[in-house]
XYZ file of C-alpha atoms in Angstrom:
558
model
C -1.252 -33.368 33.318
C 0.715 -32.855 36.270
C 0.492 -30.712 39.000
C -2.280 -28.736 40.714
C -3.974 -26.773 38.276
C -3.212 -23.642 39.493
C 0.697 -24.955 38.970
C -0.479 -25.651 35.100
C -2.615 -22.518 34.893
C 0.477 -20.315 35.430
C 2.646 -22.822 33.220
C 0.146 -22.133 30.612
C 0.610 -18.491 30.992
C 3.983 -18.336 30.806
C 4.114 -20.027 27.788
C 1.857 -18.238 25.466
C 1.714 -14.933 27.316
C 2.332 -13.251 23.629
C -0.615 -15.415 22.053
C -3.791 -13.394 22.110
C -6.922 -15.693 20.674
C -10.458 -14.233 20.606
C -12.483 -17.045 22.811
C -15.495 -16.950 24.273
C -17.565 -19.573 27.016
C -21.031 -20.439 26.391
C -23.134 -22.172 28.761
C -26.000 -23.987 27.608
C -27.692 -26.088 31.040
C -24.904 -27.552 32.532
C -22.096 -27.657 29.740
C -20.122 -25.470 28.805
C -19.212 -25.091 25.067
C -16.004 -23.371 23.849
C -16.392 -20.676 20.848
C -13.601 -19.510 18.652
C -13.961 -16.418 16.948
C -12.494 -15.753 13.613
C -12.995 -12.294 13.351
C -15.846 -12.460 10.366
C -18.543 -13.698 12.012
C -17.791 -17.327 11.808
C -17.003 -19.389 14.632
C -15.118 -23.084 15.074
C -17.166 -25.648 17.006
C -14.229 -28.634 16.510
C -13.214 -28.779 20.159
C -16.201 -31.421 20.395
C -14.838 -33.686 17.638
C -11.539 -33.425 19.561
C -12.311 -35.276 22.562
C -11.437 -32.171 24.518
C -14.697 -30.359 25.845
C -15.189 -32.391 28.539
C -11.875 -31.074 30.130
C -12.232 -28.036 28.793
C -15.698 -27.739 30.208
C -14.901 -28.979 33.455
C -11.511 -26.258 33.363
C -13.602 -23.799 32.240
C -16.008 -24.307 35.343
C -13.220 -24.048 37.080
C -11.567 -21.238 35.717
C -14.763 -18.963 34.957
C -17.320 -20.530 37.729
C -19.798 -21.429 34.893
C -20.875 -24.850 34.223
C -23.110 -27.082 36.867
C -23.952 -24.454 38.362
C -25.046 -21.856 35.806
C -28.552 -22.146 34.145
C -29.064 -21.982 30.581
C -28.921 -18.426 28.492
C -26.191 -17.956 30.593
C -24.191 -14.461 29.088
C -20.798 -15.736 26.543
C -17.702 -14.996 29.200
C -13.962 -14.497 28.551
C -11.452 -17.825 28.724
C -8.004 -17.193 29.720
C -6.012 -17.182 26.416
C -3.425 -19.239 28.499
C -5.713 -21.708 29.920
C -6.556 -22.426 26.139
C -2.642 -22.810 24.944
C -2.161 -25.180 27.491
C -5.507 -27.386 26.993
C -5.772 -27.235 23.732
C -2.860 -27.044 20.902
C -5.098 -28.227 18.034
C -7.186 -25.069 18.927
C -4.555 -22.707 19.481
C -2.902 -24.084 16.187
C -5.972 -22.889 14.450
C -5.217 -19.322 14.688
C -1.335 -19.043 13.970
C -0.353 -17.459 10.492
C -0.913 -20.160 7.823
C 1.753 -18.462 5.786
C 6.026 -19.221 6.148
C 8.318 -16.417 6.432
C 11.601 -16.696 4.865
C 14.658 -15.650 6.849
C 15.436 -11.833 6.190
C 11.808 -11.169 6.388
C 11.003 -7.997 8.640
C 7.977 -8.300 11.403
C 6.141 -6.393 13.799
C 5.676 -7.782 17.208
C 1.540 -7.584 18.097
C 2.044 -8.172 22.029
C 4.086 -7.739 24.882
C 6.680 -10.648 25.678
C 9.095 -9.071 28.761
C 9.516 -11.732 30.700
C 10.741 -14.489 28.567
C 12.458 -18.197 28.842
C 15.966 -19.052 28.390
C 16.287 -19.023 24.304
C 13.621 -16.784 23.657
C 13.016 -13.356 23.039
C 12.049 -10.159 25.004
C 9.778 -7.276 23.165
C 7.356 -5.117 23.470
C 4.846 -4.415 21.403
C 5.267 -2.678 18.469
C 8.930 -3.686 18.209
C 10.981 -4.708 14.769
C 12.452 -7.917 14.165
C 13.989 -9.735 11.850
C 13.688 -13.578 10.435
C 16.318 -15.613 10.877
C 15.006 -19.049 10.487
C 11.804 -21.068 11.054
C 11.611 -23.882 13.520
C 10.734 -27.364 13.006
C 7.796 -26.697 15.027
C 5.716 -23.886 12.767
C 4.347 -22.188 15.289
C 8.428 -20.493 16.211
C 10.818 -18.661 14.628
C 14.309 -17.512 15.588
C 14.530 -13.753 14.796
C 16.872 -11.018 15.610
C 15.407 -8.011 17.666
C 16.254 -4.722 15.772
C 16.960 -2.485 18.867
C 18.501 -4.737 20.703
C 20.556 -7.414 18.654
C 19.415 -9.983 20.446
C 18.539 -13.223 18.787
C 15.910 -15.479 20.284
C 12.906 -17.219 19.357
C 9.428 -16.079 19.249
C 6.126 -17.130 18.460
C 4.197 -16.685 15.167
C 1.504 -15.601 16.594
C 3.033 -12.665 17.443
C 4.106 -11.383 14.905
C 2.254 -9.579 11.525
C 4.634 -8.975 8.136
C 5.909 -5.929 8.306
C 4.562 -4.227 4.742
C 5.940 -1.912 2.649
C 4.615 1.652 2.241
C 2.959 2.063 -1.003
C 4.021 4.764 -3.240
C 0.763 7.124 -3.112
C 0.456 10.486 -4.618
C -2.439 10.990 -2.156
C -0.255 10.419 1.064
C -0.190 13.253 2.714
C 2.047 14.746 5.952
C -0.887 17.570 5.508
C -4.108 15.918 5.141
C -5.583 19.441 7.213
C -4.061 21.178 3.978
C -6.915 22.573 1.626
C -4.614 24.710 -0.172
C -6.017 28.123 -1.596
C -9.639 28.248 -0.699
C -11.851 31.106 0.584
C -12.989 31.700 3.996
C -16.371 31.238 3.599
C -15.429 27.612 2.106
C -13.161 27.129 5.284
C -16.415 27.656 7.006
C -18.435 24.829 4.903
C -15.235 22.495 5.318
C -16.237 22.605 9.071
C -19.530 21.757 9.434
C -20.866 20.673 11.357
C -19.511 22.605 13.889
C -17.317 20.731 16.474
C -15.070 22.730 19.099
C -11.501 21.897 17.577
C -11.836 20.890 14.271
C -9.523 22.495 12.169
C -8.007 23.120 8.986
C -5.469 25.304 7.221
C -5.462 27.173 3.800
C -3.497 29.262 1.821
C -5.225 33.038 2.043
C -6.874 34.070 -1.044
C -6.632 37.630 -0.670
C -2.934 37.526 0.839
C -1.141 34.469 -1.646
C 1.502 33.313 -0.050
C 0.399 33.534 3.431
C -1.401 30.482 5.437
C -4.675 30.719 7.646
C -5.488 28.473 10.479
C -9.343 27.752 10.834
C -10.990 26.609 14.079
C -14.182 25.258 15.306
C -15.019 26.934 18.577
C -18.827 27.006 19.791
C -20.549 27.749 17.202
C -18.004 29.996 15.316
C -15.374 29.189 13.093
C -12.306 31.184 14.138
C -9.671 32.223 11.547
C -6.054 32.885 12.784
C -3.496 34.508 9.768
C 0.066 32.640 10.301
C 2.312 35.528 9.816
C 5.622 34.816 8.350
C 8.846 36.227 10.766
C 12.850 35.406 10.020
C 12.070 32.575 8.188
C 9.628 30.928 10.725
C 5.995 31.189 11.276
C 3.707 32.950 14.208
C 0.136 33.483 15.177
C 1.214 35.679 17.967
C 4.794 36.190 17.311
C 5.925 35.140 20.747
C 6.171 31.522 20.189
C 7.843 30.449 16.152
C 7.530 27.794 14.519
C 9.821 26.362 11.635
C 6.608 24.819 9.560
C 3.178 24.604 9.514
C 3.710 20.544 10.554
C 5.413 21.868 13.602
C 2.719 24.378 14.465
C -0.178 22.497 14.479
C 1.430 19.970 16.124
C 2.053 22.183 18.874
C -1.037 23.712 19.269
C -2.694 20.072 19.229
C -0.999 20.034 22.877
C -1.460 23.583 23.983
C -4.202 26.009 22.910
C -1.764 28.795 23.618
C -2.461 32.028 21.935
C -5.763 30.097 20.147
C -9.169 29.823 21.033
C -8.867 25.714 21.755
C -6.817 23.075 21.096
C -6.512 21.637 17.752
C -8.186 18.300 18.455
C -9.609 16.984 14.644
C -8.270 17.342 11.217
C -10.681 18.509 8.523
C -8.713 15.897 6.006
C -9.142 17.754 2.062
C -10.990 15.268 0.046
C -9.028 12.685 -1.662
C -6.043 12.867 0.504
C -4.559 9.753 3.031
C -2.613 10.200 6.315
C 1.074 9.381 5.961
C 1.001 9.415 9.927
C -2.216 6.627 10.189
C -0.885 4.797 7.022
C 3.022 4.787 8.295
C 1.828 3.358 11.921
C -0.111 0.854 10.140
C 2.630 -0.422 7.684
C 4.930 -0.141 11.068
C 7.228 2.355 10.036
C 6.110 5.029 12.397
C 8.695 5.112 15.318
C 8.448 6.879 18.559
C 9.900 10.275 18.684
C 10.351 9.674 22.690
C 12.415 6.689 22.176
C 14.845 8.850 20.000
C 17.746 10.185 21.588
C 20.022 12.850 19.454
C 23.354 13.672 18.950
C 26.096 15.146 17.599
C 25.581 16.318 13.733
C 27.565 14.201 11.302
C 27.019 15.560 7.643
C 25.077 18.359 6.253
C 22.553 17.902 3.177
C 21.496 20.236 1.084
C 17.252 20.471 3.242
C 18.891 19.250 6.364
C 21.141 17.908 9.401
C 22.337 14.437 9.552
C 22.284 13.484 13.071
C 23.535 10.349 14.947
C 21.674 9.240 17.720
C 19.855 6.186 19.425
C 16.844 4.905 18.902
C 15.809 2.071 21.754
C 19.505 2.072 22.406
C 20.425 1.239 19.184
C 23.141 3.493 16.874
C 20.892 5.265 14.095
C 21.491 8.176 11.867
C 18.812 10.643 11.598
C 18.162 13.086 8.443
C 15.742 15.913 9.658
C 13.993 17.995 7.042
C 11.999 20.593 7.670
C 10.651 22.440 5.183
C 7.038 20.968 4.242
C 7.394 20.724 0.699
C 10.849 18.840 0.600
C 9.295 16.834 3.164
C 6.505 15.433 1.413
C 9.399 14.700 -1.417
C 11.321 12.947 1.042
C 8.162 11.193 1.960
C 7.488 10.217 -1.648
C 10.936 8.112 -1.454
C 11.046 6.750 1.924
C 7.672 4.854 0.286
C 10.467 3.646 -1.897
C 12.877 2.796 0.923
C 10.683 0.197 2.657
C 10.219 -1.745 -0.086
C 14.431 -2.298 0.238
C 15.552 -4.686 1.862
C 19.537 -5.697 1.176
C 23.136 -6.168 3.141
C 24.452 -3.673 1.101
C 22.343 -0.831 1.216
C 22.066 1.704 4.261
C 18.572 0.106 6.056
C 15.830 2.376 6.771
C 14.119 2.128 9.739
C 11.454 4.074 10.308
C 10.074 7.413 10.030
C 9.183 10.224 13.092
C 6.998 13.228 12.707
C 7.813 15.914 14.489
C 8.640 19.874 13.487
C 8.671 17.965 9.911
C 10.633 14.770 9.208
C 12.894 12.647 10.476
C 14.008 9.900 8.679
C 15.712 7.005 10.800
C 18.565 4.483 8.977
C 20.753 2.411 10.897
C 24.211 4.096 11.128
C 27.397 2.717 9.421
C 30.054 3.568 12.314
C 33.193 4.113 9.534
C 33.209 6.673 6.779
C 33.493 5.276 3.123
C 36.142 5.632 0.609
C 35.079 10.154 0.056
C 38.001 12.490 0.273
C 37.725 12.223 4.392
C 38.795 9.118 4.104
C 42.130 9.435 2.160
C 44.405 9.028 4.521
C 43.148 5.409 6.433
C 41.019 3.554 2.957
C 43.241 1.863 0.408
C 42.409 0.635 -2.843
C 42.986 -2.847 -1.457
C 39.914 -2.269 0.761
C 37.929 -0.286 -1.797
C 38.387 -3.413 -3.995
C 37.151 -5.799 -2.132
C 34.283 -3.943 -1.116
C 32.953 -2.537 -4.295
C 33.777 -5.784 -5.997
C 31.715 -7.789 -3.609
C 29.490 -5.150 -2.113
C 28.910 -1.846 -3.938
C 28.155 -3.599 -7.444
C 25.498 -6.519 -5.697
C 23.455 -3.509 -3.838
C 23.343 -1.620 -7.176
C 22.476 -4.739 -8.788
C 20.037 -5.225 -6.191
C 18.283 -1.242 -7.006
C 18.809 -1.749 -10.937
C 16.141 -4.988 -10.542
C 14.125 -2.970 -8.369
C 14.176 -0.422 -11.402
C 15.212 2.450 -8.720
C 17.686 4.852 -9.664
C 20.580 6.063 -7.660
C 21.165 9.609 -9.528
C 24.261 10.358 -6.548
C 26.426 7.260 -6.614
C 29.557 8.616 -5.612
C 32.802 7.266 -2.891
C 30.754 9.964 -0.615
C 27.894 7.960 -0.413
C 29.737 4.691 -0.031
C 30.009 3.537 3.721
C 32.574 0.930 5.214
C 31.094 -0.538 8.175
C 33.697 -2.245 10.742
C 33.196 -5.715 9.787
C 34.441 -4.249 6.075
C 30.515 -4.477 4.590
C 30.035 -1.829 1.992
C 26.783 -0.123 1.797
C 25.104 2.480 -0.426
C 23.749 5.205 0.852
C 21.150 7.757 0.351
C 19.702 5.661 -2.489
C 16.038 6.244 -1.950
C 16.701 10.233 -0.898
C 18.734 11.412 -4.175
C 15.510 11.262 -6.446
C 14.055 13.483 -4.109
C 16.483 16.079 -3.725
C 16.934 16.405 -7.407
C 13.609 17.498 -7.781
C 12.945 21.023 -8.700
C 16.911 21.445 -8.942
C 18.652 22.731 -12.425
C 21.575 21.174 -13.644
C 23.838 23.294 -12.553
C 23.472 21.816 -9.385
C 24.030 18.296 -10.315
C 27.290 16.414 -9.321
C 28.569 17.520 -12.740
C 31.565 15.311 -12.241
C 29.486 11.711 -11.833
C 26.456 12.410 -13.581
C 25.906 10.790 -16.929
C 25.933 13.223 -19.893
C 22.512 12.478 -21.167
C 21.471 13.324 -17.596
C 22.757 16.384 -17.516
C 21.747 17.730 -20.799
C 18.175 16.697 -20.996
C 17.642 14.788 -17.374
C 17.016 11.369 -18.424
C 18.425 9.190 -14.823
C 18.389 5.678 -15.289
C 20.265 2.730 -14.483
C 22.654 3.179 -16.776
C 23.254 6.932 -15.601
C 24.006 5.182 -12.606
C 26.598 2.591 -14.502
C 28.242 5.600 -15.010
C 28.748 6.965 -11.877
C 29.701 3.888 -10.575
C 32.388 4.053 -13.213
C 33.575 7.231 -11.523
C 33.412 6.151 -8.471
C 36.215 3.104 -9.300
C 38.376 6.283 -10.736
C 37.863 7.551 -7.106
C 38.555 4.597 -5.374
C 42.115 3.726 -7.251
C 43.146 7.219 -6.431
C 43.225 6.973 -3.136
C 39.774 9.104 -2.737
C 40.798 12.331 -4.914
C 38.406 14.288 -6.653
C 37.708 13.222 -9.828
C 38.526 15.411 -13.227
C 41.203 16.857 -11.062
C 41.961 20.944 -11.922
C 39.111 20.985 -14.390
C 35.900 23.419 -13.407
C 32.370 22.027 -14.011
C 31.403 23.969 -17.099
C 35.064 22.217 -18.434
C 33.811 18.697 -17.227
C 30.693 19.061 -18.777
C 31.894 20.627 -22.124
C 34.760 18.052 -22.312
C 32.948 14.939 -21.606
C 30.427 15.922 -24.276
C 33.283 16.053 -26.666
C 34.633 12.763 -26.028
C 36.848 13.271 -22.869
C 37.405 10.716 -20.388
C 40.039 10.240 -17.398
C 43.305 9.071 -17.529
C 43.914 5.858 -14.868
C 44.862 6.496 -11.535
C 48.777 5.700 -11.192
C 48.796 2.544 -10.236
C 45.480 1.541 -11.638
C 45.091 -2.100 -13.480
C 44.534 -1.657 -17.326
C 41.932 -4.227 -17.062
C 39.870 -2.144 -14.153
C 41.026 1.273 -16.068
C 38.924 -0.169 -19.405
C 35.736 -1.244 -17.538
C 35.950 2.142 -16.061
C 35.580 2.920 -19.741
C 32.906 0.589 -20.452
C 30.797 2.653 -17.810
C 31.620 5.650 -19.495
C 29.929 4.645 -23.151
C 28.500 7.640 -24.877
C 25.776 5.723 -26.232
C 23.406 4.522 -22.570
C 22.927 1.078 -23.856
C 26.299 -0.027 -24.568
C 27.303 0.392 -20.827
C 26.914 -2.969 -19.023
C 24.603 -3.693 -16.375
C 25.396 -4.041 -12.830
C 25.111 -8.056 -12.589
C 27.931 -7.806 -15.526
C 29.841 -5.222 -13.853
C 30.815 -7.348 -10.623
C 30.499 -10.274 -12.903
C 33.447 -8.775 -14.871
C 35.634 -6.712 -12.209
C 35.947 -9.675 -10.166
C 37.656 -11.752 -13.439
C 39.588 -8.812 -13.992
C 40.995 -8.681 -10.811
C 41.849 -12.074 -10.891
C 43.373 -12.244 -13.795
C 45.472 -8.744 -13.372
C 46.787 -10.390 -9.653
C 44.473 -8.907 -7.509
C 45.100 -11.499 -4.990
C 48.680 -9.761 -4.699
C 47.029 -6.338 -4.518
C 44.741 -6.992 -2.194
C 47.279 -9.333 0.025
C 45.958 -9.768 3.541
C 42.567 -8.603 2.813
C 41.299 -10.307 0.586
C 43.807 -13.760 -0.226
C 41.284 -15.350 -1.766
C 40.191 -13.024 -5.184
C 37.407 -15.382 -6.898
C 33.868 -14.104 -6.527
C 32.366 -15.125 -3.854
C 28.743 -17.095 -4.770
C 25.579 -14.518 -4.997
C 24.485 -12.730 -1.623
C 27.114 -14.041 0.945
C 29.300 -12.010 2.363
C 33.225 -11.889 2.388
């Protein structure tokens, strides 16, 4: 090879400073023999057959002053990871991911990579990115970084799948929860005894009110959380807005307490959303979140814009514990979906309850806010091409949207259409009577005996057309709820827009079937609107927009 060695030692570590390999150095009289670890036990003795030790053993002298001069028995020592990439491919090779990621796949970076070549990319560990394509050589990828947009390539090796959350009804925000249990249990809970272990329950003589038990010598201390204004207090100088928030606090501050909250008694049978988020990836760092100003209201909570690692993200916070371990329950949901036309989570914080991260879609949708600057033109094309193939997209996954409405339709600037808040309305229906459903797009089986399903869906998306041709008006215009409801039960449906195709105006029907099976499905629905269109002249309606009015082929964009 050329060059000094010292010239190919740093070579070496500038190109695999992401690759971490578990090596190890034996000596054994005056060679040295190379051991690869494979985590189980095991190790790989082929750098022999390879026609490699001898270099390696004489680098390896070199590099860890073993060797001649070391006599036999002589303790395993570390080998530069780097020294290894360069020397060795075959071995290097033998610990990169057997398994091909398709582009669109989302990773997790293992390692640090800051300082890196022309063409490649920068992260830290810890960091998202996304697929793009695999290399000829299968040891790279090209993958876009999520904070940054930057595209680059990167080495398998450091990189692990990013997984999807599984849907658990043991995940817990609360595993330090017990629920209603006595004192004297509290007591056997903490044994043996362990200066800040902790727990909380719900008082038995007092229902309604929370205890916090702690571990201090050989005591266990219990502390009544008193309930002020709508907050909570041990003390009542310093409030907090949920139990989440205050034992996160005092797990930095002992405050009013005896000690800091340092170990959580986890109740039997429960799982840690905060360990099992962090090791799915999907646990973000609140310190890397910067918030702003408040751009809708939900019914449990602010949504915020902000930045998260310089990136544009909106932020939904919820607070109260309960609706947060709803939310919780569907943002398992969210990470299992992945498509252009839905609103991309990213990640979850914890802190003072939940705060649930999505990428932020800069221009409002097609709502009422919207009715002066969105056209039907534009609402064509996009729920033609976009709307319909991300609904498609949630009727395979057999998730239900039980909101689809213009309102939770975004336009982003380069004219994509994505659904939002399709992993959150399950959640927030929960618990909730009908009469504060969106009377006016929920199907009528759903509101009368609360059977959601796709088709419910089918027919809010049917509503959502009627919005869309009217320029973003209300739908059921002048009519109260209780009228909506009573009329649509007896047979009512809308009148078309003015201006409104016939064509579009009867598959607005078609999603308004009394009978749940007779509406089409989604992959019909854009299927059929975009021949519609066509044959009704949409390429005249839609003019500079859209000149071209055939449907485009499966998953590309316009």
């Amino acid at each position: 090879m050329p060059g000094t060695f010292e010239e190919q030692q740093e070579e070496a570590e500038e190109v695999v400073e992401s690759q971490p390999r578990e090596v190890e150095a034996r000596s054994d009289g005056s060679q040295t023999q190379l051991v690869m670890g494979h985590g189980n036990g095991a190790t790989c003795s082929k750098l022999c057959s390879q026609g490699c030790l001898g270099v390696l053993s004489q680098r390896a002298g070199v590099l860890l002053g073993v060797g001649a001069g070391r006599g036999p028995g002589a303790p395993p020592e570390q080998v530069s990871p780097h020294f290894l990439r360069a020397w060795h491919p075959t071995f290097i090779s033998a610990r990169m991911p057997t398994r091909r990621w398709a582009p669109g796949t989302q990773c997790i970076t293992k390692c640090e990579h800051t300082r890196p070549k022309p063409g490649e990319l920068a992260f830290h560990k810890g960091d998202v990115v996304t697929i793009l394509e695999a290399c000829e050589s299968k040891s790279w990828y090209r993958a876009k970084h999520h904070a940054s947009g930057q595209e680059g390539l990167l080495a398998a090796g450091a990189l692990r799948e990013r997984e999807a959350l599984s849907a658990d009804p043991k995940l817990s925000l609360m595993p330090w929860f017990h629920g209603k249990i006595s004192g004297q249990e509290a007591v056997q809970q903490l044994q043996p005894p362990e200066d800040g272990l902790f727990l909380v329950r719900e008082s038995a003589r007092h229902p309604g009110d929370y205890v916090l038990c702690v571990s201090f010598g050989r005591d266990v201390i219990h502390y009544r959380v008193l309930h002020r204004d709508g907050h909570l207090t041990i003390d009542e100088a310093v409030c907090f807005c949920n139990l989440m928030d205050m034992v996160e606090h005092y797990s930095k501050d002992k405050g009013a307490i005896c000690t800091k909250l340092v170990k959580p008694k986890r109740k039997q049978g429960t799982k840690s959303a905060e360990e099992e988020l962090a090791k799915a990836g999907w646990l973000l760092n609140l310190q890397h979140l910067t918030l702003g100003a408040r751009i809708g209201e939900g019914e449990f909570g602010a949504v915020l814009q902000g930045e998260y690692l310089g990136q544009k993200v909106a932020v939904k916070n919820i607070k109260c514990d309960v609706t947060a371990q709803a939310f919780l329950d569907e943002t398992a949901v969210m990470t299992k979906m992945q498509h252009k036309n839905l609103v991309r989570l990213l990640g979850v914080i914890l802190h003072q309850g939940l705060y649930i991260v999505m990428e932020h879609v800069s221009k409002v949708g097609v709502g009422p806010e919207a009715r002066s600057r969105v056209s039907p033109a534009l609402g064509v094309c996009a729920l033609r091409r976009h709307v319909a193939e991300g609904m498609e997209y949630l009727e395979n996954k057999k998730l239900v949207h039980r909101d689809l409405a213009a309102r939770n339709i975004l336009i982003s600037e380069d004219l994509v259409a994505k659904v939002s808040d399709f992993g959150l309305a399950k959640a927030e229906r929960k618990g909730l009577d009908s009469s504060r459903l969106p009377v006016k797009w929920t199907a009528p089986e759903a509101l009368k005996h609360g059977k959601f399903s796709s088709k419910s869906d089918v027919w809010s998306f049917g509503v959502l057309l009627w919005e869309v041709f009217s320029y973003g008006r209300a739908p059921y215009p002048k009519m109260s709820l209780k009228e909506v409801s009573e009329a649509v039960e007896k047979g009512y449906r809308m009148e078309p827009p003015e201006g409104c195709p016939g064509p579009v105006h009867a598959l607005m029907g078609s999603c308004w079937e009394a009978e749940p099976a007779r509406r089409p499905p989604f992959r019909k629905l854009a299927e059929k609107l975009a021949r519609e269109l066509r044959s009704a002249g949409a390429s005249a309606l839609v003019g500079d927009q859209d000149t071209d009015s055939s449907p485009l082929p499966r998953g590309q964009e316009p």
